[in-house]
Coordinates of C-alpha atoms in Angstrom, one line a residue:
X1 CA 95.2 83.8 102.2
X2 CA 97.7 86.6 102.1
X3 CA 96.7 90.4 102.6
X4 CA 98.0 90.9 99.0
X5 CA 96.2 87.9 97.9
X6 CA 93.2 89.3 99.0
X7 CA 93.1 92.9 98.3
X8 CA 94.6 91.8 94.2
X9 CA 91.5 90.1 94.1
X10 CA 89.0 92.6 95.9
X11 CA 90.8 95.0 93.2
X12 CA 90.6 92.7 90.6
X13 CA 86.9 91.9 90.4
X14 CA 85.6 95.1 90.5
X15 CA 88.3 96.1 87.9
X16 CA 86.8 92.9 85.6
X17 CA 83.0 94.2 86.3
X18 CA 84.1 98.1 85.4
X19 CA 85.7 96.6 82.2
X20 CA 83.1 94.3 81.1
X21 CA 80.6 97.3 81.6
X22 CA 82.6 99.3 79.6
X23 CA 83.4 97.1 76.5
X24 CA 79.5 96.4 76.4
X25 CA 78.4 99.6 76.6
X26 CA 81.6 100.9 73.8
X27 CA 80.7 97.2 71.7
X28 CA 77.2 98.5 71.2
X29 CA 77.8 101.8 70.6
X30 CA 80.1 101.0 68.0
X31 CA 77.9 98.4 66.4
X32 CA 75.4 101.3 65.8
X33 CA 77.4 103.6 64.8
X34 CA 79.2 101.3 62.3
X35 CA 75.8 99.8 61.1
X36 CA 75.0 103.5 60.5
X37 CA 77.8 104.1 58.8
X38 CA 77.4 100.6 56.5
X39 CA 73.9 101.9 56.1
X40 CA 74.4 105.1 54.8
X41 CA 77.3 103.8 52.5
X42 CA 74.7 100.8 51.1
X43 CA 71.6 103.6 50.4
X44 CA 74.4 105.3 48.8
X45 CA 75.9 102.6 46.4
X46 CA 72.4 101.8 45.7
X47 CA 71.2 105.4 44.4
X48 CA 74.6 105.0 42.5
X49 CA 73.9 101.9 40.7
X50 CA 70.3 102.8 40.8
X51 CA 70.7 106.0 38.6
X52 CA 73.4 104.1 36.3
X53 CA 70.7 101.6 35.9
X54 CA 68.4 103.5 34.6
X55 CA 70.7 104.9 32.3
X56 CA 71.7 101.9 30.6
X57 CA 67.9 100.6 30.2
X58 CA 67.0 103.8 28.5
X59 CA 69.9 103.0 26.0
X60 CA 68.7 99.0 26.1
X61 CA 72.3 98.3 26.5
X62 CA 71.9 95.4 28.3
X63 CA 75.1 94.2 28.3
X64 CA 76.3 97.1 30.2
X65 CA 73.7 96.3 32.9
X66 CA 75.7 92.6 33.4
X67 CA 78.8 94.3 33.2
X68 CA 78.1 97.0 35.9
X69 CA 76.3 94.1 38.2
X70 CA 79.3 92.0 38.4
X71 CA 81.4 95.2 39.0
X72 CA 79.4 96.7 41.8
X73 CA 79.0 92.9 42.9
X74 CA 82.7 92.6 43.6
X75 CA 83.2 95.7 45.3
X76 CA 84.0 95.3 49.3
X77 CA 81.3 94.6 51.7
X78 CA 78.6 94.3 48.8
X79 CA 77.5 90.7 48.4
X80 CA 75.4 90.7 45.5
X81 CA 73.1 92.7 43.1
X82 CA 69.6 91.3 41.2
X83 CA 67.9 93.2 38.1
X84 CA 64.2 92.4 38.4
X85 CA 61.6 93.5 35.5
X86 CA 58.2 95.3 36.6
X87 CA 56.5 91.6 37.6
X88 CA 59.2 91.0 40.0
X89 CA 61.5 88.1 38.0
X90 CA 65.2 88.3 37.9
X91 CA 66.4 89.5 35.1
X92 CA 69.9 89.1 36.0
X93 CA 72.2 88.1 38.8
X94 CA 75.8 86.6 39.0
X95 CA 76.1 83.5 39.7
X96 CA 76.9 83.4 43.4
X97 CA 73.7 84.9 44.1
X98 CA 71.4 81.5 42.7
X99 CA 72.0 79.8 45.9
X100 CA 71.1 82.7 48.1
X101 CA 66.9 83.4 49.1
X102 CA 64.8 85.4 46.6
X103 CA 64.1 89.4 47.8
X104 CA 61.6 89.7 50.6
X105 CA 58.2 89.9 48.4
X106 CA 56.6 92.4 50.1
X107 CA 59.2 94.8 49.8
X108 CA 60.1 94.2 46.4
X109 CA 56.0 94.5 45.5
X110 CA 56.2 97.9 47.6
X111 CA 59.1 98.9 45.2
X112 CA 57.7 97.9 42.1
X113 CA 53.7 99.0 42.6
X114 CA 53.9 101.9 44.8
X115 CA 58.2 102.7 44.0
X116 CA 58.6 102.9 47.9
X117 CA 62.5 101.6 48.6
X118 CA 63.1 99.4 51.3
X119 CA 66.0 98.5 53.9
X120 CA 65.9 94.9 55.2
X121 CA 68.1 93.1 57.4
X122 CA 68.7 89.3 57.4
X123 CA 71.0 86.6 57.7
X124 CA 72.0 84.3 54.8
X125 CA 73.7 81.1 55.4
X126 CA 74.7 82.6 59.0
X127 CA 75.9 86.1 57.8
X128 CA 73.7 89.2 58.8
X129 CA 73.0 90.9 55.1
X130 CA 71.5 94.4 54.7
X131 CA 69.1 94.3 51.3
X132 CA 68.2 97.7 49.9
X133 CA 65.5 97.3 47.3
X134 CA 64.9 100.3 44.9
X135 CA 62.5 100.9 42.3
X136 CA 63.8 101.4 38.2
X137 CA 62.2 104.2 36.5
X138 CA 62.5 105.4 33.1
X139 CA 62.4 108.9 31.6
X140 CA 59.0 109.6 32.3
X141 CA 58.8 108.1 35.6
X142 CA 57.4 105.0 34.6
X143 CA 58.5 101.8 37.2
X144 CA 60.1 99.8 34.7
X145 CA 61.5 97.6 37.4
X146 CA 63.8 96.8 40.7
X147 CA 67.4 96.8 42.1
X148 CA 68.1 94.5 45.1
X149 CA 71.7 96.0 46.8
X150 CA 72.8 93.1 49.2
X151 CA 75.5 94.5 51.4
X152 CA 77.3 92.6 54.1
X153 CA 77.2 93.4 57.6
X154 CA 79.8 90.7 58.5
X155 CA 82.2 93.3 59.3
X156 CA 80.2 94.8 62.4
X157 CA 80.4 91.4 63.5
X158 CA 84.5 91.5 63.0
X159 CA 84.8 94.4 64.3
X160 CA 82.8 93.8 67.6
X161 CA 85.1 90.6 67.9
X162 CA 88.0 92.6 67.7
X163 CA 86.7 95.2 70.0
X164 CA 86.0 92.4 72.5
X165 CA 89.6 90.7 72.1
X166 CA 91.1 94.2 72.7
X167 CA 89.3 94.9 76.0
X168 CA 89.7 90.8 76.9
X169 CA 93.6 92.0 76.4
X170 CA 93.6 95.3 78.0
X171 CA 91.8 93.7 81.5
X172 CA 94.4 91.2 81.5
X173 CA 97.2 94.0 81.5
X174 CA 95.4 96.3 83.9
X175 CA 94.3 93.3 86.8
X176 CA 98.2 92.2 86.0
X177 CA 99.9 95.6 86.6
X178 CA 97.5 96.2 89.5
X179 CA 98.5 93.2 91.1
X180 CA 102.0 93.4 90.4
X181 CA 101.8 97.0 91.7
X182 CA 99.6 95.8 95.1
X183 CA 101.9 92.8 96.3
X184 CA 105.0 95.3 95.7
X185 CA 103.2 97.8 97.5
X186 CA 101.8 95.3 100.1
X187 CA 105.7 93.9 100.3
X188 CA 107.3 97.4 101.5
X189 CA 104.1 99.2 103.2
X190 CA 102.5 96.0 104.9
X191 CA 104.5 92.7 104.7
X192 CA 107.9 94.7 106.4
X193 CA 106.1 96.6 108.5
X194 CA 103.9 93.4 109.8
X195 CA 107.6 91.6 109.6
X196 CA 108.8 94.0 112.0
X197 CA 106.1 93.7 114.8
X198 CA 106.2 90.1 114.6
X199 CA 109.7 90.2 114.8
X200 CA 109.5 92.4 118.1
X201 CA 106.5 90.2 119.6
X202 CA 108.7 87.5 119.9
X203 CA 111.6 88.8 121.4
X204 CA 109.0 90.5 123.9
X205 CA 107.5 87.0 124.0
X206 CA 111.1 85.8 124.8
X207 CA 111.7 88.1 127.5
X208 CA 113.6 90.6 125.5
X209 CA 111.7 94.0 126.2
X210 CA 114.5 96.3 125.1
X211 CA 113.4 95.2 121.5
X212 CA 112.0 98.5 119.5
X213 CA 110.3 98.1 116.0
X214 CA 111.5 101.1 113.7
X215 CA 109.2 103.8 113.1
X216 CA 109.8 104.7 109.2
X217 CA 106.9 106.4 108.2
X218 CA 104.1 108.6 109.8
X219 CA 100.9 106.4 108.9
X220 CA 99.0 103.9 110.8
X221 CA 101.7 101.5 111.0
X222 CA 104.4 104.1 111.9
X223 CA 101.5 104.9 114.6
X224 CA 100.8 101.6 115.5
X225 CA 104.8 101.2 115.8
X226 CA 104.7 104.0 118.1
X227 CA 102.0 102.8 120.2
X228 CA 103.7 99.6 120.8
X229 CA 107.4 100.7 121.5
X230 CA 105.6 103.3 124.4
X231 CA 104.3 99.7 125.5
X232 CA 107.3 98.6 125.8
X233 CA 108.9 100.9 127.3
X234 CA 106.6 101.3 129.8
X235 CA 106.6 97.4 130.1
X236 CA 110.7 97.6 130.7
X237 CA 110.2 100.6 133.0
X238 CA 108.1 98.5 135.4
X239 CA 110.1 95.6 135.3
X240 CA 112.8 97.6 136.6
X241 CA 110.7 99.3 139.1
X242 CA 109.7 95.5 140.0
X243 CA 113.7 94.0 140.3
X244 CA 114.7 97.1 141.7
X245 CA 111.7 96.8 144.7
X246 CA 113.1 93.2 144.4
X247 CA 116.7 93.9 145.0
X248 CA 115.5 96.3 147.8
X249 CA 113.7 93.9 149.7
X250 CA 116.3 91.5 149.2
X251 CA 118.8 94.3 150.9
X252 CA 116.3 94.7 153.2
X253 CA 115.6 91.1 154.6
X254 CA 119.8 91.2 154.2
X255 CA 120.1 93.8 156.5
X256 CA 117.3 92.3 159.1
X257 CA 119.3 89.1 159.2
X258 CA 122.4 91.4 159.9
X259 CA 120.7 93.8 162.3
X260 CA 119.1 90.0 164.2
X261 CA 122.8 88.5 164.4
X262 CA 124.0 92.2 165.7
X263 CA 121.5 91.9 168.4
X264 CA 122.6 88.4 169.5
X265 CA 127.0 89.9 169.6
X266 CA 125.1 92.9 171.4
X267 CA 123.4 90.8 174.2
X268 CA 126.2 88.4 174.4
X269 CA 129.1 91.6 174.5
X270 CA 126.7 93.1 177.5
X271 CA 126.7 89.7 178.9
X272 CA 130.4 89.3 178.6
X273 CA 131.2 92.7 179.8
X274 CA 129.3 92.4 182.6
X275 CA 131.2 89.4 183.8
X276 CA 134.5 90.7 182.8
X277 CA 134.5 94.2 184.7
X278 CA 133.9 93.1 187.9
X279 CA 137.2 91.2 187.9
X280 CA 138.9 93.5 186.1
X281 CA 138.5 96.1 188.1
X282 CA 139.4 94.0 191.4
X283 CA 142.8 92.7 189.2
X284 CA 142.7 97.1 188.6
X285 CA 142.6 98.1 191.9
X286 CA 145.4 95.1 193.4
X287 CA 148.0 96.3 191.0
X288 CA 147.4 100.0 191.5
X289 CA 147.7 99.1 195.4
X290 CA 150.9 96.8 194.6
X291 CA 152.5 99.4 192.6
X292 CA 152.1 101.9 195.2
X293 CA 154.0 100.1 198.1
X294 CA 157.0 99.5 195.3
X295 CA 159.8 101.8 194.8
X296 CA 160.2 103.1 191.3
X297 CA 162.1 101.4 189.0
X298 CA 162.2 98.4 189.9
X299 CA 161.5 95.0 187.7
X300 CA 158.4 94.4 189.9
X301 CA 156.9 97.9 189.7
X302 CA 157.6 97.9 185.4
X303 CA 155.7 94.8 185.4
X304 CA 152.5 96.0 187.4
X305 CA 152.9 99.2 185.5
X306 CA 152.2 97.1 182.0
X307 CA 149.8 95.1 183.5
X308 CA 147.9 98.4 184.6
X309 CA 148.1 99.7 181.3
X310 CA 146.7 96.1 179.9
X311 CA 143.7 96.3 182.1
X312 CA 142.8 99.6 180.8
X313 CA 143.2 98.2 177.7
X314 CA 140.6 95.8 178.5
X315 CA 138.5 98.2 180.3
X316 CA 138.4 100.3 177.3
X317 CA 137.6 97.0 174.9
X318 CA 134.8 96.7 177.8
X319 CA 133.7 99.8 177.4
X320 CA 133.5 99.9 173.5
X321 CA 131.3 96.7 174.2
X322 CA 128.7 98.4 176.4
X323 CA 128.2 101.5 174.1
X324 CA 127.7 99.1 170.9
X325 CA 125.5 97.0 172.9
X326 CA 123.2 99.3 174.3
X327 CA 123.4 102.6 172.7
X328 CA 122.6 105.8 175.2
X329 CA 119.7 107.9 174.1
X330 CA 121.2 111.3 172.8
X331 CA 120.2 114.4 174.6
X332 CA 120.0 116.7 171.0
X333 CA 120.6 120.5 171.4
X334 CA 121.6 123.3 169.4
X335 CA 125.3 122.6 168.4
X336 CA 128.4 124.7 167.1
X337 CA 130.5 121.6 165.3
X338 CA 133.4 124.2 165.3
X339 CA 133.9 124.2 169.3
X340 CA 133.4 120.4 169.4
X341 CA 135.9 119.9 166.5
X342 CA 138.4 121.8 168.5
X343 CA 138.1 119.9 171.7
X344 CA 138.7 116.5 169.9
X345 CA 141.8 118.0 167.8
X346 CA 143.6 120.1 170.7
X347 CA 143.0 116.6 172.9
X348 CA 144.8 114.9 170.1
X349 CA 146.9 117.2 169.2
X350 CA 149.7 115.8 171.5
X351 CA 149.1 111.8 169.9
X352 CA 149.4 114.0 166.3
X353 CA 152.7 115.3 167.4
X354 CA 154.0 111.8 168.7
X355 CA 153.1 110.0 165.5
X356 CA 154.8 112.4 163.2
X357 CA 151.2 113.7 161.8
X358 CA 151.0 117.1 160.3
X359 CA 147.4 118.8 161.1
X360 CA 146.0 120.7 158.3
X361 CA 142.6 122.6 159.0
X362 CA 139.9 124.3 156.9
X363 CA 137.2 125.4 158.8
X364 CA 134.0 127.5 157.9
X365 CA 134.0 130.9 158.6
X366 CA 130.1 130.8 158.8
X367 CA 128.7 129.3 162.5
X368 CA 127.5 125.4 161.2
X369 CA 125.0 124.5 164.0
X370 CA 123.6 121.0 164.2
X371 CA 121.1 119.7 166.6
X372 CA 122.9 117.4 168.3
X373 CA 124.1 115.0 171.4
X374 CA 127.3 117.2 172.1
X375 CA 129.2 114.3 173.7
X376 CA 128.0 111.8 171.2
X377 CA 129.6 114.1 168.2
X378 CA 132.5 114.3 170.6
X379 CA 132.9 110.4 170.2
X380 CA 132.3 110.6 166.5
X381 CA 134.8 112.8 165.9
X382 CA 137.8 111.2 168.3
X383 CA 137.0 107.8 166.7
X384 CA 137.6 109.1 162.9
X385 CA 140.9 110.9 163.7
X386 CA 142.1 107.7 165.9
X387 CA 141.4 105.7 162.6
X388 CA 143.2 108.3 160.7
X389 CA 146.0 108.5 163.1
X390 CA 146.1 104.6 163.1
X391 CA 146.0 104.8 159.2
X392 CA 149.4 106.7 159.1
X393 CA 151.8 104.7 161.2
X394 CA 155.0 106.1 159.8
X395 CA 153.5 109.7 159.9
X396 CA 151.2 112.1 157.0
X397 CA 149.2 114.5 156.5
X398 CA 145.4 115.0 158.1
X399 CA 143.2 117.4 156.8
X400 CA 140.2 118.7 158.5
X401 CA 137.4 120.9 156.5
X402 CA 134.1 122.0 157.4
X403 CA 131.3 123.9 155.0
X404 CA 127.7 123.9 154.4
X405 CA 126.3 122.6 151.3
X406 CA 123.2 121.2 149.4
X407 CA 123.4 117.2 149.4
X408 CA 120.9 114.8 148.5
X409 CA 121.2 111.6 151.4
X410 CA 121.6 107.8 149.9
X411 CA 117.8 106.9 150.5
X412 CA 116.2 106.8 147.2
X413 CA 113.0 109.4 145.8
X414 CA 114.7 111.9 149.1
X415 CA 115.2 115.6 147.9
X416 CA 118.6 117.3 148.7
X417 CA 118.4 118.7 152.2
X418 CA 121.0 122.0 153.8
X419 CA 123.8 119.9 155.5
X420 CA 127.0 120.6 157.6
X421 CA 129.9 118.4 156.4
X422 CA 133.1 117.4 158.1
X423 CA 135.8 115.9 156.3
X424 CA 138.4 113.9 157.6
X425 CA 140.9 113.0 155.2
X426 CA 144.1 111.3 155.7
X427 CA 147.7 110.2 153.6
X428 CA 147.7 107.0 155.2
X429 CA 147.8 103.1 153.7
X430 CA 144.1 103.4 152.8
X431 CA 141.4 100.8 152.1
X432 CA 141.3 97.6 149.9
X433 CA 137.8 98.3 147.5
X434 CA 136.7 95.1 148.8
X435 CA 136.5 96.4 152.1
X436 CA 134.6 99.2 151.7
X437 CA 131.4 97.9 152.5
X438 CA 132.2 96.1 155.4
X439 CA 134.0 99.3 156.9
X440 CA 130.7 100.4 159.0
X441 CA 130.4 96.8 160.2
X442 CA 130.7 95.8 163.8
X443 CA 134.2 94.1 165.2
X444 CA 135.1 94.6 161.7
X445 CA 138.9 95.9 161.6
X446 CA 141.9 96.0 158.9
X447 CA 144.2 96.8 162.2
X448 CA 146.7 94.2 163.5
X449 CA 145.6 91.9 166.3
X450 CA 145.2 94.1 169.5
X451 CA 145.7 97.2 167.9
X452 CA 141.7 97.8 167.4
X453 CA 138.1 96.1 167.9
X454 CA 136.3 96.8 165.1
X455 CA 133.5 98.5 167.1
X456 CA 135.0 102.3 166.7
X457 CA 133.5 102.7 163.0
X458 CA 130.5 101.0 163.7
X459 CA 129.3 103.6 166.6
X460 CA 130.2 106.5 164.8
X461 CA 128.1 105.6 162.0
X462 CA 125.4 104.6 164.4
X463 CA 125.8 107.8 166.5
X464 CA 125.2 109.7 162.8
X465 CA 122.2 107.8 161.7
X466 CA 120.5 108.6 164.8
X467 CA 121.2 112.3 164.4
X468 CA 119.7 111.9 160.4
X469 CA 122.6 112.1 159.0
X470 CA 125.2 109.9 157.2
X471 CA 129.0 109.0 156.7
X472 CA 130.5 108.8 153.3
X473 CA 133.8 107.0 152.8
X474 CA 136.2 107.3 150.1
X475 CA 139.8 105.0 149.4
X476 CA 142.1 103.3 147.9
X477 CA 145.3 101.4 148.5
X478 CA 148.0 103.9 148.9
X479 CA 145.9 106.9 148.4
X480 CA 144.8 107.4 151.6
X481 CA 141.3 107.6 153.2
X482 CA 138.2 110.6 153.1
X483 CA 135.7 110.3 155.7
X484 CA 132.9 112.9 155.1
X485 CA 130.4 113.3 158.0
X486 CA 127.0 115.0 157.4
X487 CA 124.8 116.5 159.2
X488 CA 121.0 118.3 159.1
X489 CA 121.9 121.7 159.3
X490 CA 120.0 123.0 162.5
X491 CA 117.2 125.7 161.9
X492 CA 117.2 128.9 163.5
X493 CA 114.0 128.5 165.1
X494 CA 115.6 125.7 166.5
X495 CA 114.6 125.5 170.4
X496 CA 118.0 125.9 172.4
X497 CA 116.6 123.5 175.1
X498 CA 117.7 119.7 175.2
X499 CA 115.4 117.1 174.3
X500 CA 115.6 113.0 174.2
X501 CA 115.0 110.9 171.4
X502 CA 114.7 107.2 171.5
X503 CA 117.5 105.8 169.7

């Protein structure tokens, strides 16, 4: 059963008792107030036909008596009247009355011994009759007989029927608007609302917890809307929080795998290094000897000159191996980035002028100290403007800009932190988008075969983890490449005195 089912009827029944209560307590109310009435009017036509009476048996005219009887006889709401004489026969009476019950005889003796009128209510053949019975005097006062009045109360009757058929009629209306009025109420304030959450529950039951029920109204089931959207949303808040921790330890295990497999190319490049430099530097040291005892420029002393050049080269590759593969442990100190920046761009200042590359340089006025490895930033720095150098083969532009800023680092829930930044940023052939994340990974290189390793990147962005900071790359095809470096800015307080740090 519906809601609207059931609240029409919980309505409806106490509507019906209400009604019946009233149209009892109106139906006798008006019943005595009309039996009143029809009482008052009945002792009324009686004195009237009572003093005419009298009149016309002081002037014996007997035939005015019958002719007032059958005139007050077929007046409204009077049944009947009888003449009786002083020993209580009837004298006259029309002819409908024959059939009808003599007077009650104890009222009619009352009227004609003692002259005492009476009221008395009856039925006759199934219709409730009021009898008034009145004595007949004549002009001394003597009781010279009695009038019997018989007045129908039939119309009380009527009348409560009709009273009954109009309340019957007027519950019907009221329980049908009420009910029409609930289920269209129920329909807009209930059934939508109702619709609505059900609607919701099972596209939340389906997965779909961006679903939101429309709050329309401020009562309980704009409240209750409310309550459960705020579920929702907190339900789609943690399972975000949930894929995102997901996605994270996916990343995670990702970068475990990567950091396992890096281990294995860093034990097999020490390895291979290893075997290869002692060699190489006894293939080194023959040629340098060779080349020595040869005059200059001759065939033989060109060719050991390239092949000197190869094994440093190699040496260098060899070199690149062993950092990668076994990271030093920095020796952090107080550091100006402006002095080291300057050794690594007056020592490449003459490779600038060789590959056609204009130097443009924006450096802080303010001292930016960072508590650094020296040497280690040294490296950092050389390897980003060889790769920038590199990046512009048929010469460019390089810009190099220091300042100090406020920068929030890529680990999530971290607050911003006071960092030095260095930007390298070049006019050169720039990086694919699909590269970019592979940029920072080891033996990873867009450079033409024996132009690079791939291990240069890699380092630097190594070197700057270990010193808390972080490298931020920016490039397109054509557009060139930005390389921002930063940095903790050092403290103050900041001890002046070297210190190790496991890397």
């Amino acid at each position: 059963m519906s809601v609207g089912t059931r609240l029409a009827i919980f309505l409806a029944v106490p509507l019906v008792l209400v009604m019946a209560l009233f149209g009892y307590i109106d139906q006798r109310n008006s019943g005595a107030l009309l039996q009143d009435e029809l009482a008052r009017e009945g002792r009324a036509m009686a004195r009237m036909v009572q003093i005419a009476m009298e009149d016309a048996l002081r002037d014996r005219q007997i035939e005015d008596v019958r002719a007032l009887v059958d005139q007050v006889t077929g007046y409204e709401r009077v049944l009947g009247v009888r003449i009786f004489d002083p020993t209580g026969l009837v004298i006259y009476q029309p002819a409908d009355l024959t059939t009808y019950p003599p007077a009650d005889a104890l009222a009619l003796r009352a009227a004609l011994r003692q002259g005492a009128p009476s009221e008395i209510r009856n039925r006759l053949e199934h219709q409730p009759v009021l009898s008034f019975i009145v004595p007949l005097r004549d002009p001394k006062g003597a009781i010279v007989g009695a009038l019997q009045l018989m007045q129908l109360e039939s119309y009380v009757e009527e009348d409560a029927r009709a009273s009954r058929h109009e309340i019957y009629t007027l519950t019907f209306l009221m329980i049908l608007v009420t009910t029409v009025i609930v289920f269209w109420v129920i329909r807009i304030s209930v059934a939508r609302p109702v619709a609505e959450l059900a609607g919701s529950f099972r596209e939340v039951g389906s997965g779909e917890l961006r679903s939101r029920v429309p709050v329309r109204r401020r009562d309980e089931f704009g409240r209750l809307a409310q309550a459960f959207n705020g579920m929702l949303e907190r339900l789609e808040a943690s399972q975000h929080s949930l894929l995102a921790e997901q996605e994270e330890r996916r990343r995670m295990e990702s970068r475990l795998r990567h950091a396992e497999r890096l281990a294995s190319v860093g034990r097999l490049a020490s390895g291979l290094a290893h075997e290869i430099g002692t060699p190489l530097n006894v293939i080194g040291g023959r040629a340098e000897r060779l080349m020595r005892s040869l005059p200059d420029g001759t065939p033989a002393a060109r060719s050991l000159r390239v092949i000197s050049t190869q094994i440093d080269r190699i040496a260098r590759i060899v070199r690149d191996m062993l950092d990668f593969a076994r990271m030093r442990e920095p020796r952090l100190t107080r550091t100006g980035v402006a002095p080291v920046l300057g050794k690594v761009l007056d020592f490449m200042s003459h490779r600038f002028e060789e590959g056609r590359v204009r130097l443009d340089t924006d450096l802080s006025d303010a001292p930016a100290t960072v508590t650094a490895d020296p040497d280690q930033l040294h490296q950092v720095f050389l390897n980003l403007c060889t790769n920038a150098l590199d990046a512009m083969p048929d010469g460019g532009t390089l810009r190099v800009a220091t300042s100090r800023m406020e920068k929030q680092p890529p680990e999530k829930n971290s607050g911003t932190r006071r960092c030095v930044a260095v930007t390298f940023e070049d006019t050169g052939i720039g990086i694919a988008a699909e590269n970019l994340d592979h940029v920072f990974d080891p033996f990873f290189t867009t450079k033409g075969i024996g132009r690079g390793t791939g291990l240069g990147l890699s380092v630097s962005y190594g070197i700057i983890r270990e010193h808390g900071g972080w490298i931020d790359i920016d490039s397109a095809p054509g557009r060139g490449t930005r390389l921002t470096v930063y940095l903790p800015e050092s403290r103050p307080e900041a001890t002046a005195a070297p210190r190790v740090v496991a890397s």
